[in-house]
Coordinates of C-alpha atoms in Angstrom, one line a residue:
M1 CA 109.6 93.0 148.9
L2 CA 110.8 96.6 149.1
N3 CA 109.0 99.2 146.6
F4 CA 109.9 102.5 145.3
D5 CA 106.9 104.1 146.8
E6 CA 107.7 107.6 148.6
L7 CA 108.5 106.7 152.3
E8 CA 107.6 109.8 154.2
K9 CA 104.2 111.1 153.4
G10 CA 103.6 115.0 153.7
F11 CA 101.9 117.4 156.4
T12 CA 98.1 117.5 156.1
E13 CA 96.6 121.3 156.6
E14 CA 95.7 120.7 160.1
E15 CA 99.5 119.0 161.0
A16 CA 101.0 122.0 159.0
L17 CA 99.0 124.5 161.0
E18 CA 100.1 122.8 164.5
E19 CA 103.7 122.7 163.2
A20 CA 103.6 126.3 162.4
R21 CA 102.2 127.3 165.6
R22 CA 105.2 126.0 167.4
C23 CA 107.7 128.1 165.8
L24 CA 109.3 131.0 168.2
K25 CA 109.6 133.3 165.2
C26 CA 113.0 134.4 166.5
K27 CA 113.9 138.0 166.1
N28 CA 117.3 136.9 164.8
P29 CA 116.1 133.3 163.2
P30 CA 119.3 131.1 163.2
C31 CA 116.9 129.0 160.7
V32 CA 117.6 131.5 158.1
R33 CA 121.4 131.6 158.4
G34 CA 121.5 127.9 158.1
C35 CA 119.4 128.0 154.9
P36 CA 122.1 128.4 151.8
I37 CA 119.8 130.6 149.9
E38 CA 118.4 132.5 153.0
N39 CA 114.8 131.8 152.8
R40 CA 112.8 134.2 155.3
I41 CA 111.5 131.0 156.9
P42 CA 109.7 132.8 160.0
E43 CA 107.7 134.8 157.4
I44 CA 106.7 131.8 155.8
V45 CA 105.9 130.3 158.7
R46 CA 103.9 133.5 160.2
A47 CA 102.0 133.1 156.6
I48 CA 101.1 129.5 157.1
E49 CA 99.9 130.0 160.6
A50 CA 97.5 132.8 159.2
K51 CA 96.4 130.2 156.3
D52 CA 97.8 132.9 153.8
Y53 CA 99.3 130.2 151.7
R54 CA 99.8 132.3 148.7
T55 CA 102.0 134.8 150.4
A56 CA 103.9 132.1 151.9
I57 CA 104.5 130.6 148.5
D58 CA 105.4 133.7 146.8
I59 CA 107.9 134.1 149.7
I60 CA 109.5 130.7 148.8
N61 CA 109.3 131.3 145.3
E62 CA 111.6 134.5 145.5
N63 CA 114.5 132.2 146.1
S64 CA 113.4 129.0 144.8
N65 CA 111.9 127.5 142.0
L66 CA 112.4 124.0 143.1
A67 CA 110.7 124.0 146.3
V68 CA 108.7 120.5 145.7
I69 CA 112.3 119.1 145.3
C70 CA 114.1 120.8 147.8
A71 CA 111.9 119.8 150.4
R72 CA 112.5 116.0 149.7
V73 CA 116.2 116.2 149.1
C74 CA 118.1 119.0 150.8
P75 CA 120.1 118.0 153.9
H76 CA 117.8 120.0 156.2
N77 CA 119.3 118.4 159.3
D78 CA 122.6 120.1 158.4
Q79 CA 120.7 123.4 157.4
C80 CA 117.7 125.4 158.5
E81 CA 116.1 122.5 160.8
G82 CA 119.8 121.8 162.4
A83 CA 120.3 125.4 163.3
C84 CA 116.5 125.8 164.7
V85 CA 116.8 126.8 168.5
L86 CA 114.2 124.2 169.3
N87 CA 116.4 121.3 168.0
R88 CA 118.3 121.6 171.1
K89 CA 115.5 119.8 172.8
G90 CA 115.1 117.6 169.8
Q91 CA 111.9 119.5 168.9
G92 CA 112.9 121.5 165.8
I93 CA 110.5 123.0 163.6
R94 CA 110.1 120.5 160.6
I95 CA 110.8 123.2 157.9
S96 CA 110.9 120.6 155.1
K97 CA 107.6 119.4 155.6
L98 CA 106.1 122.8 155.8
E99 CA 108.0 123.6 152.6
R100 CA 106.6 120.4 151.1
F101 CA 103.3 121.3 152.2
L102 CA 103.4 124.8 150.5
A103 CA 104.9 123.2 147.1
E104 CA 101.7 120.9 147.1
K105 CA 99.7 123.7 147.9
E106 CA 100.8 125.6 145.2
M107 CA 100.2 122.7 142.6
E108 CA 96.9 122.5 143.9
L109 CA 96.1 126.3 143.4
A110 CA 97.4 126.0 140.1
L111 CA 95.3 122.9 139.1
N112 CA 92.1 124.6 140.8
R113 CA 92.9 127.6 138.3
L114 CA 92.9 125.3 135.0
R115 CA 89.7 126.0 133.0
G116 CA 90.2 122.7 131.1
K117 CA 92.7 120.6 128.8
V118 CA 93.1 120.9 125.2
A119 CA 95.2 118.9 122.7
V120 CA 96.5 120.8 119.9
I121 CA 97.6 118.6 117.1
G122 CA 100.4 120.4 114.6
S123 CA 102.7 123.3 115.5
G124 CA 102.3 125.5 112.7
P125 CA 100.8 128.9 112.6
A126 CA 97.3 128.0 113.4
G127 CA 98.6 125.5 115.9
L128 CA 100.4 127.8 117.8
S129 CA 98.1 130.7 117.7
V130 CA 95.5 128.3 119.6
A131 CA 98.0 126.7 122.0
A132 CA 99.3 130.6 123.0
I133 CA 95.6 131.9 123.4
L134 CA 94.5 129.0 125.3
A135 CA 97.5 128.8 127.6
K136 CA 97.1 132.5 128.4
Q137 CA 93.4 131.9 129.8
N138 CA 94.8 128.8 131.9
Y139 CA 94.1 125.8 129.8
R140 CA 96.6 122.9 129.8
V141 CA 97.7 122.8 126.5
T142 CA 99.7 119.9 124.9
I143 CA 100.9 120.7 121.4
F144 CA 101.8 117.4 119.6
E145 CA 103.8 117.8 116.5
A146 CA 104.6 114.7 114.1
Q147 CA 108.4 116.2 113.4
H148 CA 111.2 116.1 116.0
K149 CA 111.2 119.8 115.9
A150 CA 108.5 122.2 116.1
G151 CA 107.0 124.8 113.7
G152 CA 105.4 122.7 111.1
V153 CA 105.0 124.8 107.4
L154 CA 107.2 127.7 109.5
R155 CA 110.1 125.6 109.8
Y156 CA 109.8 122.8 106.9
G157 CA 107.8 124.7 104.3
I158 CA 109.5 128.3 104.2
P159 CA 113.1 128.8 103.1
E160 CA 115.4 130.3 106.2
Y161 CA 115.8 133.1 103.7
R162 CA 112.3 133.9 104.3
L163 CA 111.9 132.7 107.9
P164 CA 115.3 131.9 109.8
N165 CA 114.8 128.9 112.1
E166 CA 116.1 130.9 115.0
V167 CA 112.9 133.2 114.7
V168 CA 110.8 130.2 114.7
D169 CA 112.4 128.7 117.8
K170 CA 112.0 132.1 119.9
Q171 CA 108.4 132.1 119.1
I172 CA 107.8 128.6 119.8
E173 CA 109.6 129.3 123.2
I174 CA 107.2 132.0 123.7
V175 CA 104.3 129.7 123.3
R176 CA 105.8 127.4 125.5
N177 CA 106.6 130.1 128.4
L178 CA 103.1 130.9 128.6
G179 CA 102.7 127.1 130.0
A180 CA 101.6 125.2 127.1
R181 CA 103.7 121.8 126.6
L182 CA 105.2 120.5 123.4
E183 CA 105.5 116.5 122.3
T184 CA 107.3 116.2 119.1
G185 CA 107.8 112.9 117.2
V186 CA 104.1 112.1 118.0
V187 CA 102.0 111.2 114.9
I188 CA 98.3 111.6 116.0
G189 CA 96.6 108.9 113.9
E190 CA 99.5 106.6 114.4
D191 CA 101.0 106.5 117.5
L192 CA 97.9 108.2 119.4
T193 CA 94.2 108.5 118.1
L194 CA 91.7 111.0 118.8
D195 CA 89.9 108.6 121.0
Q196 CA 92.9 108.1 123.0
L197 CA 93.4 111.7 123.7
F198 CA 89.7 112.1 125.0
A199 CA 90.5 109.1 126.9
M200 CA 93.6 110.9 128.5
G201 CA 91.6 113.6 129.8
Y202 CA 91.7 116.2 127.0
Q203 CA 88.3 118.0 126.8
A204 CA 89.1 119.5 123.1
V205 CA 90.9 118.8 120.5
F206 CA 92.2 121.3 117.8
I207 CA 93.6 120.0 114.4
G208 CA 95.9 122.2 112.4
T209 CA 98.1 119.7 110.6
G210 CA 97.9 121.6 107.4
T211 CA 98.2 119.8 104.0
G212 CA 101.1 117.6 103.8
L213 CA 100.0 115.3 101.1
A214 CA 101.1 116.6 97.6
R215 CA 99.2 116.4 94.4
K216 CA 100.5 114.5 91.7
L217 CA 101.0 115.9 87.9
G218 CA 99.4 112.2 87.1
V219 CA 102.1 111.8 83.8
A220 CA 104.6 109.0 83.0
G221 CA 107.7 109.3 84.5
E222 CA 106.4 110.8 87.7
S223 CA 108.2 108.0 89.9
L224 CA 111.6 108.7 88.3
P225 CA 114.5 109.4 90.5
G226 CA 115.1 113.1 90.5
A227 CA 111.5 114.2 90.1
M228 CA 110.2 115.3 93.4
Q229 CA 107.1 117.0 95.5
A230 CA 107.9 120.7 96.4
I231 CA 107.1 120.1 100.1
Y232 CA 109.5 116.9 100.1
F233 CA 112.3 119.0 98.6
L234 CA 111.9 122.0 100.8
E235 CA 111.5 120.0 104.0
T236 CA 114.3 117.7 103.1
V237 CA 116.6 120.7 102.7
S238 CA 115.5 122.2 106.2
L239 CA 116.3 118.8 107.8
I240 CA 119.5 118.7 106.1
R241 CA 120.6 122.3 107.3
D242 CA 119.6 121.6 110.8
G243 CA 121.6 118.6 111.2
S244 CA 118.7 116.0 111.3
L245 CA 119.8 114.2 108.3
P246 CA 123.7 113.8 108.7
G247 CA 125.3 112.8 105.9
R248 CA 122.4 113.1 103.5
P249 CA 122.9 114.7 100.2
Y250 CA 121.1 117.6 99.2
P251 CA 118.2 116.8 96.7
V252 CA 119.5 119.6 94.0
R253 CA 123.3 119.4 93.5
T254 CA 125.8 122.1 91.9
G255 CA 125.3 122.3 88.4
D256 CA 121.8 120.7 88.0
R257 CA 119.2 122.1 85.7
V258 CA 116.3 122.1 87.5
L259 CA 112.4 122.6 86.1
V260 CA 109.5 123.4 88.6
V261 CA 106.3 122.6 87.7
G262 CA 103.5 125.3 88.9
A263 CA 103.9 129.1 90.1
G264 CA 102.3 129.3 93.6
N265 CA 104.3 130.7 96.5
V266 CA 105.7 127.1 97.3
A267 CA 106.8 126.5 93.4
V268 CA 108.7 130.2 93.9
D269 CA 110.4 128.8 97.2
A270 CA 111.3 125.8 95.5
A271 CA 113.2 127.3 92.7
R272 CA 115.0 129.9 94.7
T273 CA 116.0 127.4 97.1
A274 CA 117.3 125.3 94.1
L275 CA 119.2 128.5 93.1
R276 CA 121.0 128.8 96.5
L277 CA 121.8 125.0 96.4
G278 CA 124.0 125.8 93.4
A279 CA 121.5 124.9 90.6
A280 CA 123.0 126.0 86.8
Q281 CA 119.6 127.2 85.8
V282 CA 116.0 127.1 87.0
D283 CA 113.0 127.3 85.1
V284 CA 109.3 127.5 86.1
V285 CA 106.4 126.4 84.1
D286 CA 102.6 127.0 85.0
I287 CA 99.6 126.2 83.0
V288 CA 97.8 129.4 83.6
P289 CA 98.4 132.7 82.0
E290 CA 100.8 135.3 83.9
K291 CA 98.1 137.2 85.4
E292 CA 96.4 134.3 87.0
R293 CA 99.4 133.0 88.5
R294 CA 99.3 132.4 92.4
A295 CA 102.6 133.6 93.7
S296 CA 102.8 137.1 95.5
D297 CA 104.1 139.9 93.6
K298 CA 107.2 140.3 95.8
E299 CA 108.1 136.4 95.7
Y300 CA 107.7 136.7 91.8
A301 CA 109.8 139.9 91.5
E302 CA 112.6 138.6 93.7
A303 CA 112.5 135.0 91.8
L304 CA 113.0 137.0 88.6
H305 CA 115.9 139.1 89.9
E306 CA 117.5 136.1 91.1
G307 CA 117.5 134.4 87.8
V308 CA 114.5 132.3 87.8
R309 CA 112.8 132.0 84.5
F310 CA 109.2 131.7 84.2
H311 CA 107.2 130.3 81.1
F312 CA 103.3 130.6 81.5
E313 CA 100.6 128.6 79.7
T314 CA 103.0 125.6 79.8
S315 CA 103.2 122.5 81.5
V316 CA 104.8 118.9 81.6
T317 CA 103.1 116.5 79.6
R318 CA 105.7 113.6 80.4
I319 CA 108.9 113.1 82.2
L320 CA 111.7 111.6 80.3
G321 CA 114.4 109.1 81.5
D322 CA 115.4 105.5 82.1
R323 CA 116.8 105.2 85.5
Q324 CA 116.8 109.1 86.5
V325 CA 115.3 112.3 85.0
E326 CA 116.5 113.2 81.9
G327 CA 114.3 115.7 80.5
V328 CA 110.5 116.5 80.2
V329 CA 107.9 116.9 77.3
L330 CA 106.4 120.6 77.5
Q331 CA 103.4 121.6 75.8
N332 CA 101.3 124.7 75.6
F333 CA 98.0 125.5 76.9
T334 CA 95.4 128.4 76.4
R335 CA 92.1 129.2 78.3
Q336 CA 88.8 128.8 76.2
V337 CA 85.7 130.6 77.2
Q338 CA 82.6 129.1 76.3
G339 CA 79.7 131.0 77.5
R340 CA 79.9 131.3 81.4
E341 CA 82.5 128.0 81.3
S342 CA 86.0 128.4 80.9
A343 CA 88.8 125.7 80.6
I344 CA 92.6 125.3 80.1
V345 CA 93.1 123.1 77.0
P346 CA 96.3 121.8 75.6
L347 CA 97.3 123.5 72.3
P348 CA 98.1 120.5 69.7
G349 CA 101.3 120.5 67.8
T350 CA 103.3 122.3 70.5
E351 CA 104.9 119.7 72.2
R352 CA 108.9 119.7 72.6
E353 CA 111.3 118.0 74.7
W354 CA 113.1 120.1 77.3
A355 CA 116.3 119.0 79.1
C356 CA 116.8 118.9 82.9
D357 CA 118.0 117.0 85.4
K358 CA 115.6 117.5 88.2
V359 CA 111.9 117.9 88.3
I360 CA 110.3 119.5 91.2
I361 CA 106.3 119.3 91.2
A362 CA 104.4 122.2 93.2
I363 CA 100.6 121.9 91.9
G364 CA 99.1 121.8 95.3
Q365 CA 98.8 119.8 98.3
K366 CA 95.7 118.2 100.2
P367 CA 95.6 117.0 103.8
F368 CA 96.7 113.5 105.2
A369 CA 93.8 111.1 106.1
R370 CA 95.3 109.7 109.0
I371 CA 93.3 111.4 111.6
V372 CA 90.1 111.3 110.3
S373 CA 90.6 107.5 109.3
T374 CA 91.5 106.5 112.7
T375 CA 88.6 108.1 114.1
T376 CA 84.7 108.4 114.1
G377 CA 82.4 111.5 113.3
I378 CA 84.5 113.8 111.3
K379 CA 83.5 114.6 108.0
T380 CA 85.7 115.8 105.0
N381 CA 84.9 117.1 101.4
A382 CA 85.7 115.2 98.3
Q383 CA 89.1 116.9 98.3
G384 CA 89.8 115.4 101.8
Y385 CA 89.7 119.0 103.5
V386 CA 87.8 118.6 107.1
L387 CA 84.2 120.1 107.2
T388 CA 83.8 122.4 110.0
E389 CA 81.0 125.1 111.1
T390 CA 81.0 128.8 111.7
E391 CA 78.2 128.9 114.1
P392 CA 77.7 128.8 117.0
Y393 CA 81.2 127.6 117.4
Y394 CA 83.7 128.6 114.9
G395 CA 85.9 125.9 113.5
M396 CA 84.0 123.0 115.1
T397 CA 84.0 119.8 113.1
T398 CA 81.3 117.4 112.7
R399 CA 82.6 115.8 115.8
E400 CA 81.5 117.6 119.0
G401 CA 84.8 118.8 120.9
V402 CA 86.8 118.6 117.7
F403 CA 87.9 121.7 116.1
A404 CA 89.9 122.4 112.9
A405 CA 91.1 125.7 111.0
G406 CA 94.1 126.6 108.8
D407 CA 95.3 124.6 105.5
V408 CA 93.6 121.3 106.9
V409 CA 90.0 123.1 106.3
H410 CA 90.9 124.6 102.9
E411 CA 93.3 125.3 100.0
P412 CA 96.7 126.7 101.4
K413 CA 96.5 130.2 102.3
T414 CA 99.0 132.6 104.3
V415 CA 100.3 132.4 107.7
I416 CA 98.6 135.5 109.1
L417 CA 95.0 133.9 107.7
A418 CA 95.7 130.9 109.6
M419 CA 96.9 132.7 112.8
R420 CA 93.9 134.7 112.4
E421 CA 91.4 131.5 112.2
G422 CA 93.5 130.2 114.8
R423 CA 92.5 132.9 117.1
R424 CA 88.7 132.6 116.2
V425 CA 88.7 129.0 116.9
A426 CA 90.5 129.3 120.4
E427 CA 87.6 131.6 121.2
A428 CA 85.3 128.9 120.1
I429 CA 87.1 126.3 122.2
D430 CA 86.9 128.5 125.5
A431 CA 83.1 129.2 124.9
W432 CA 82.2 125.8 124.2
L433 CA 84.0 124.3 127.4
Q434 CA 82.6 127.1 129.5
R435 CA 79.3 126.1 128.2
S436 CA 79.8 122.3 128.9
K437 CA 80.9 123.1 132.1
G438 CA 77.6 125.0 132.6
T439 CA 79.5 128.6 133.3

């Protein structure tokens, strides 16, 4: 039975050298004129004869970036090889096989330069930072992203009015141009496990999956239609805007009265996004005093300017409604200090109803457990954050060869801090892999 294996084999080095020596190195080479892109064939052949393969490869690459393909599929008999002077005697130089020899030599040289193979899980700021640094250092890096577009929190957690997707796309393209591969739509822990990644030849794995699991309020009515988590809300809006959810209505509609619970940056992003979707009014409640709010001064001031109303020392104790949200019950809270301890406690008699159509909950997130639950050796703390070391290898988890940084390791912080941690982990991965090789 016929098979699909490649029929013609390439030259060995000895065969390539022997073929190169047969070339006449014509002063007015007809082979160059016969080549549609006018490759400097005699110079290439001279470099092969001198075993200066790097120079020969560089000359080819001046005109062709697809040498390994052209060597196989170009009609050489009608072009360079057909024009060879020796072809008149039926002994034309096999230019195509010399080109193929060089293309395969280039791949061999590139592989020899590779220092290791690293998997990066998550394409947020920490993951992109790790991938870029290691790719620059000649590691073969593959980024695995669960979503169908890369960017993580940069794309799905930060609204476009703060960070346009076009800017995110350009940054991702920069990382890819450094040599990092990108596999989207791959959920590590479901489609692939860490053990499978190591079996595929990855020598180190970086976990930068952030915190995608939202914390619940734990009040009655939280599962009503119209009550949603802020990370779901922001991600859905982003997916609708980039065309990934055609025909899907926005989770907040024109004229809605929206109540956001929490006053960190995610809550403020959700509030300002709701305004942009046409909400009639947006109110934010947070259980802490105003001076303890977690949102940055800049985001807070801009939200106030846009019309968001904030109510501190206030939170939701119940969400009202039958088939969908119709309102909430609010209650005032205060911080009580007893000795060295302090706690925020409800004020009796302050409960009242508040009419609204949508409730967006933004009281924090924690990591998914799908990676650590499908492998062994990775420990987490009581909140689900991955435990890592600072010495001797920054960011290494309790499983050798597995590193983590960013929000999967601690409470969510800023993009720049995630990038800084990514840089430190990339340096640690490099040091650990070189030590493992004994170099």
